[in-house]
Amino acid sequence: MLHLGGLRTALFNYLLARKYGGSFILRIEDTDQKRLVPGATESIIRTLEWAGLRFDEGPGMRGPSGSYLQSQRGDLYRAHAKELLEKGAAYRCFCDSKRLESLRTEATLQGRAPMYDRRCAHLSQQQIDEKLRTGEPYTVRLLTPNAADPAASDISGFDDIVHGEMRFRGPAGFDDAVLLKSDGLPTYHLANVVDDHFMGITHVLRGEEWLMSTPKHRVLFKAFGWPMPRYAHLPLLMNPDGSKLSKRNRDGPMQNYIDEGYLPSALVNYVALLGWHPGGQQEVYSLKELECAFTLSGLSRSKSVVSRERLNWLNRQHLHAELNDPTRTPAIATQALVELRQTPGLDTVDISHETVERALQLCRDRLTLTRDLHSAAPYLFSDPDSEEPAVPAAAINKVPRDSKVSILLAFQELLATETGSAADSSRANSAGPERWMDFSQRVALAAKVPTKQVMPVLRHVLTGQPSGPKLPDLMSYLPLATMQRRAQAALNSKIMKQ
């Protein structure tokens, strides 16, 4: 399943390919059979599609590289492991798991980095042949140069796009890594180097946890005589408390963000700014704008802190923009309608797609997520409790009792003149806000009270809350019958008699 950091890596690779006319390739690294999760490949593809990151080559597509599942490319990896054995750049290791664990334990107790001791690198050909004859299982290990070997200098030093000049000293980066496991499947080291070459990869953008493995990969490229790609190792994503973001964190798995209703455009915008600085003051970007603005020089070596506050701000900006786009509003309304139908206790039988579109437009300045629609304005979908309002009626308590009654009676009378007939009153209110612009003044005039007393009373009657959309906008949304019903309920309530 895709992690937030995985989406960032995919996004930066995608943006690089789009900016410079390259190909964005999705390759599934599924050679570790113990860690395979059923449906994981499909989940990754769905998530990338949700984010708008369309790959040019990948699973389910016929491309020049054959299968894009590494588990189906085993013959290619085994052939190149054999080539390394023939060149003397690799050797067979017959050590069992018990001995390897003993080596790790000993190194840990002595305060050393665990490394294989090359015992099998010194086996004679006769010893190797005998073990093969008896069917003894083995792995294939890379024969890396010793750190003190002058030849190691060219391998250990390289220019990283993010971190600059890198040079590893001592044992770090020079362990004889396993390339082919005893089950015949490759490790990441062999499979990715072989695939990077045959898929024509020119730039490798990946997490900085692979920085220490880069010398091993450079050894492999050199052993095969292949040109090396350029590397950019992206810094880790961190929690606000300074700990590493992981798949077990709420903010780690991508599916959490999708389930919580974040917009793809907002999340992509947010992820792009985790480790990339465009320069200038612009913060809100569409995917197309990111494709044009992205540069490798903007990548930062500093670790990025995952902040829901910043993501929420970006989601508000994108939600507002998409509600201004007639081509996007229907999709936003569909998402909001699905979320409304999941609201406990809310009767959604009569809530139409059109109703939700209008509600979103009415509340767009007050929403962070589409799922906030009901909590931001419950009165758009059900009558407020006139006896026990959600918010104390402090504003209308300042209005004299007789004035409140007069306002409600005038309100009802004027609504009756607007409906025209009982049949009309049950229809959706299709009139625009301009119809209701002077309605408060008309009520005030009919009730013979100041206009400033009318506004809080009508707002309380229609919403049960002291604030919300402008009254003309709200009244253009609510059906006339709904306003009449709420006015009558308020007239009979205790609050209006106080």
GROMACS .gro file of N, CA, C and O in nm, residues 102-150:
model
  196
  102SER      N    1   2.476  -1.564   1.375
  102SER     CA    2   2.587  -1.563   1.472
  102SER      C    3   2.684  -1.450   1.441
  102SER      O    4   2.733  -1.381   1.532
  103LEU      N    5   2.711  -1.427   1.312
  103LEU     CA    6   2.801  -1.317   1.272
  103LEU      C    7   2.740  -1.182   1.310
  103LEU      O    8   2.812  -1.092   1.357
  104ARG      N    9   2.610  -1.166   1.289
  104ARG     CA   10   2.544  -1.040   1.324
  104ARG      C   11   2.548  -1.015   1.474
  104ARG      O   12   2.574  -0.903   1.520
  105THR      N   13   2.522  -1.119   1.551
  105THR     CA   14   2.523  -1.105   1.697
  105THR      C   15   2.661  -1.067   1.748
  105THR      O   16   2.676  -0.978   1.833
  106GLU      N   17   2.762  -1.133   1.694
  106GLU     CA   18   2.901  -1.104   1.736
  106GLU      C   19   2.939  -0.960   1.703
  106GLU      O   20   3.001  -0.891   1.785
  107ALA      N   21   2.903  -0.913   1.583
  107ALA     CA   22   2.936  -0.777   1.543
  107ALA      C   23   2.866  -0.676   1.633
  107ALA      O   24   2.925  -0.575   1.674
  108THR      N   25   2.742  -0.703   1.667
  108THR     CA   26   2.666  -0.613   1.752
  108THR      C   27   2.727  -0.603   1.890
  108THR      O   28   2.741  -0.493   1.947
  109LEU      N   29   2.768  -0.717   1.945
  109LEU     CA   30   2.830  -0.718   2.078
  109LEU      C   31   2.962  -0.643   2.079
  109LEU      O   32   3.001  -0.585   2.180
  110GLN      N   33   3.031  -0.644   1.966
  110GLN     CA   34   3.161  -0.576   1.955
  110GLN      C   35   3.148  -0.431   1.907
  110GLN      O   36   3.248  -0.363   1.889
  111GLY      N   37   3.025  -0.387   1.884
  111GLY     CA   38   3.003  -0.250   1.842
  111GLY      C   39   3.040  -0.224   1.697
  111GLY      O   40   3.069  -0.109   1.660
  112ARG      N   41   3.040  -0.328   1.614
  112ARG     CA   42   3.073  -0.313   1.473
  112ARG      C   43   2.948  -0.322   1.388
  112ARG      O   44   2.848  -0.381   1.429
  113ALA      N   45   2.955  -0.263   1.269
  113ALA     CA   46   2.846  -0.278   1.174
  113ALA      C   47   2.845  -0.423   1.126
  113ALA      O   48   2.950  -0.476   1.087
  114PRO      N   49   2.731  -0.491   1.129
  114PRO     CA   50   2.726  -0.631   1.082
  114PRO      C   51   2.769  -0.640   0.935
  114PRO      O   52   2.717  -0.569   0.850
  115MET      N   53   2.864  -0.729   0.909
  115MET     CA   54   2.912  -0.751   0.772
  115MET      C   55   2.946  -0.899   0.755
  115MET      O   56   2.990  -0.965   0.849
  116TYR      N   57   2.926  -0.949   0.636
  116TYR     CA   58   2.963  -1.086   0.607
  116TYR      C   59   3.116  -1.096   0.605
  116TYR      O   60   3.184  -1.005   0.555
  117ASP      N   61   3.171  -1.207   0.656
  117ASP     CA   62   3.316  -1.219   0.670
  117ASP      C   63   3.386  -1.279   0.548
  117ASP      O   64   3.505  -1.309   0.551
  118ARG      N   65   3.314  -1.299   0.438
  118ARG     CA   66   3.370  -1.346   0.311
  118ARG      C   67   3.426  -1.489   0.319
  118ARG      O   68   3.513  -1.527   0.241
  119ARG      N   69   3.377  -1.564   0.410
  119ARG     CA   70   3.425  -1.701   0.422
  119ARG      C   71   3.411  -1.776   0.289
  119ARG      O   72   3.506  -1.844   0.246
  120CYS      N   73   3.295  -1.762   0.225
  120CYS     CA   74   3.273  -1.838   0.101
  120CYS      C   75   3.344  -1.778  -0.020
  120CYS      O   76   3.355  -1.844  -0.124
  121ALA      N   77   3.392  -1.656  -0.006
  121ALA     CA   78   3.466  -1.595  -0.116
  121ALA      C   79   3.601  -1.665  -0.135
  121ALA      O   80   3.664  -1.652  -0.242
  122HIS      N   81   3.645  -1.740  -0.033
  122HIS     CA   82   3.776  -1.806  -0.039
  122HIS      C   83   3.765  -1.956  -0.066
  122HIS      O   84   3.865  -2.029  -0.058
  123LEU      N   85   3.644  -2.003  -0.098
  123LEU     CA   86   3.630  -2.145  -0.131
  123LEU      C   87   3.700  -2.176  -0.264
  123LEU      O   88   3.697  -2.094  -0.357
  124SER      N   89   3.760  -2.293  -0.271
  124SER     CA   90   3.822  -2.334  -0.397
  124SER      C   91   3.714  -2.378  -0.495
  124SER      O   92   3.600  -2.408  -0.454
  125GLN      N   93   3.748  -2.386  -0.622
  125GLN     CA   94   3.649  -2.429  -0.721
  125GLN      C   95   3.604  -2.572  -0.694
  125GLN      O   96   3.488  -2.607  -0.715
  126GLN      N   97   3.697  -2.654  -0.642
  126GLN     CA   98   3.662  -2.792  -0.610
  126GLN      C   99   3.559  -2.797  -0.497
  126GLN      O  100   3.463  -2.876  -0.503
  127GLN      N  101   3.576  -2.713  -0.395
  127GLN     CA  102   3.480  -2.708  -0.285
  127GLN      C  103   3.342  -2.661  -0.334
  127GLN      O  104   3.238  -2.714  -0.295
  128ILE      N  105   3.344  -2.562  -0.421
  128ILE     CA  106   3.218  -2.509  -0.475
  128ILE      C  107   3.146  -2.618  -0.556
  128ILE      O  108   3.025  -2.639  -0.541
  129ASP      N  109   3.222  -2.686  -0.642
  129ASP     CA  110   3.162  -2.790  -0.726
  129ASP      C  111   3.102  -2.901  -0.642
  129ASP      O  112   2.995  -2.955  -0.676
  130GLU      N  113   3.166  -2.936  -0.534
  130GLU     CA  114   3.117  -3.043  -0.448
  130GLU      C  115   2.985  -3.001  -0.381
  130GLU      O  116   2.889  -3.079  -0.372
  131LYS      N  117   2.980  -2.878  -0.334
  131LYS     CA  118   2.858  -2.829  -0.270
  131LYS      C  119   2.743  -2.822  -0.370
  131LYS      O  120   2.627  -2.852  -0.338
  132LEU      N  121   2.775  -2.783  -0.494
  132LEU     CA  122   2.672  -2.777  -0.597
  132LEU      C  123   2.622  -2.917  -0.632
  132LEU      O  124   2.502  -2.938  -0.657
  133ARG      N  125   2.716  -3.012  -0.634
  133ARG     CA  126   2.681  -3.149  -0.668
  133ARG      C  127   2.585  -3.209  -0.566
  133ARG      O  128   2.493  -3.284  -0.602
  134THR      N  129   2.603  -3.175  -0.440
  134THR     CA  130   2.517  -3.230  -0.335
  134THR      C  131   2.389  -3.147  -0.316
  134THR      O  132   2.308  -3.178  -0.228
  135GLY      N  133   2.372  -3.044  -0.396
  135GLY     CA  134   2.250  -2.964  -0.390
  135GLY      C  135   2.242  -2.870  -0.271
  135GLY      O  136   2.131  -2.834  -0.226
  136GLU      N  137   2.356  -2.830  -0.217
  136GLU     CA  138   2.356  -2.740  -0.103
  136GLU      C  139   2.305  -2.602  -0.146
  136GLU      O  140   2.353  -2.547  -0.245
  137PRO      N  141   2.207  -2.545  -0.077
  137PRO     CA  142   2.152  -2.415  -0.117
  137PRO      C  143   2.257  -2.304  -0.101
  137PRO      O  144   2.344  -2.310  -0.013
  138TYR      N  145   2.244  -2.203  -0.185
  138TYR     CA  146   2.339  -2.092  -0.180
  138TYR      C  147   2.272  -1.963  -0.225
  138TYR      O  148   2.168  -1.963  -0.289
  139THR      N  149   2.337  -1.855  -0.187
  139THR     CA  150   2.300  -1.723  -0.238
  139THR      C  151   2.417  -1.674  -0.324
  139THR      O  152   2.527  -1.730  -0.319
  140VAL      N  153   2.393  -1.571  -0.403
  140VAL     CA  154   2.500  -1.507  -0.479
  140VAL      C  155   2.526  -1.371  -0.417
  140VAL      O  156   2.434  -1.290  -0.402
  141ARG      N  157   2.653  -1.348  -0.379
  141ARG     CA  158   2.691  -1.222  -0.315
  141ARG      C  159   2.780  -1.140  -0.409
  141ARG      O  160   2.859  -1.193  -0.487
  142LEU      N  161   2.765  -1.009  -0.398
  142LEU     CA  162   2.849  -0.916  -0.473
  142LEU      C  163   2.987  -0.909  -0.409
  142LEU      O  164   2.999  -0.898  -0.287
  143LEU      N  165   3.091  -0.917  -0.488
  143LEU     CA  166   3.228  -0.902  -0.439
  143LEU      C  167   3.266  -0.755  -0.452
  143LEU      O  168   3.306  -0.708  -0.559
  144THR      N  169   3.250  -0.681  -0.344
  144THR     CA  170   3.279  -0.537  -0.348
  144THR      C  171   3.425  -0.513  -0.312
  144THR      O  172   3.486  -0.591  -0.240
  145PRO      N  173   3.482  -0.404  -0.363
  145PRO     CA  174   3.622  -0.373  -0.329
  145PRO      C  175   3.635  -0.338  -0.182
  145PRO      O  176   3.542  -0.282  -0.122
  146ASN      N  177   3.748  -0.370  -0.124
  146ASN     CA  178   3.774  -0.329   0.013
  146ASN      C  179   3.782  -0.178   0.020
  146ASN      O  180   3.824  -0.111  -0.075
  147ALA      N  181   3.742  -0.122   0.135
  147ALA     CA  182   3.743   0.022   0.150
  147ALA      C  183   3.882   0.081   0.128
  147ALA      O  184   3.897   0.195   0.084
  148ALA      N  185   3.988   0.002   0.162
  148ALA     CA  186   4.125   0.051   0.148
  148ALA      C  187   4.176   0.039   0.005
  148ALA      O  188   4.281   0.095  -0.029
  149ASP      N  189   4.104  -0.033  -0.079
  149ASP     CA  190   4.147  -0.053  -0.218
  149ASP      C  191   4.129   0.078  -0.295
  149ASP      O  192   4.020   0.138  -0.292
  150PRO      N  193   4.233   0.125  -0.366
  150PRO     CA  194   4.220   0.249  -0.444
  150PRO      C  195   4.103   0.244  -0.542
  150PRO      O  196   4.043   0.347  -0.573
   0.00000   0.00000   0.00000
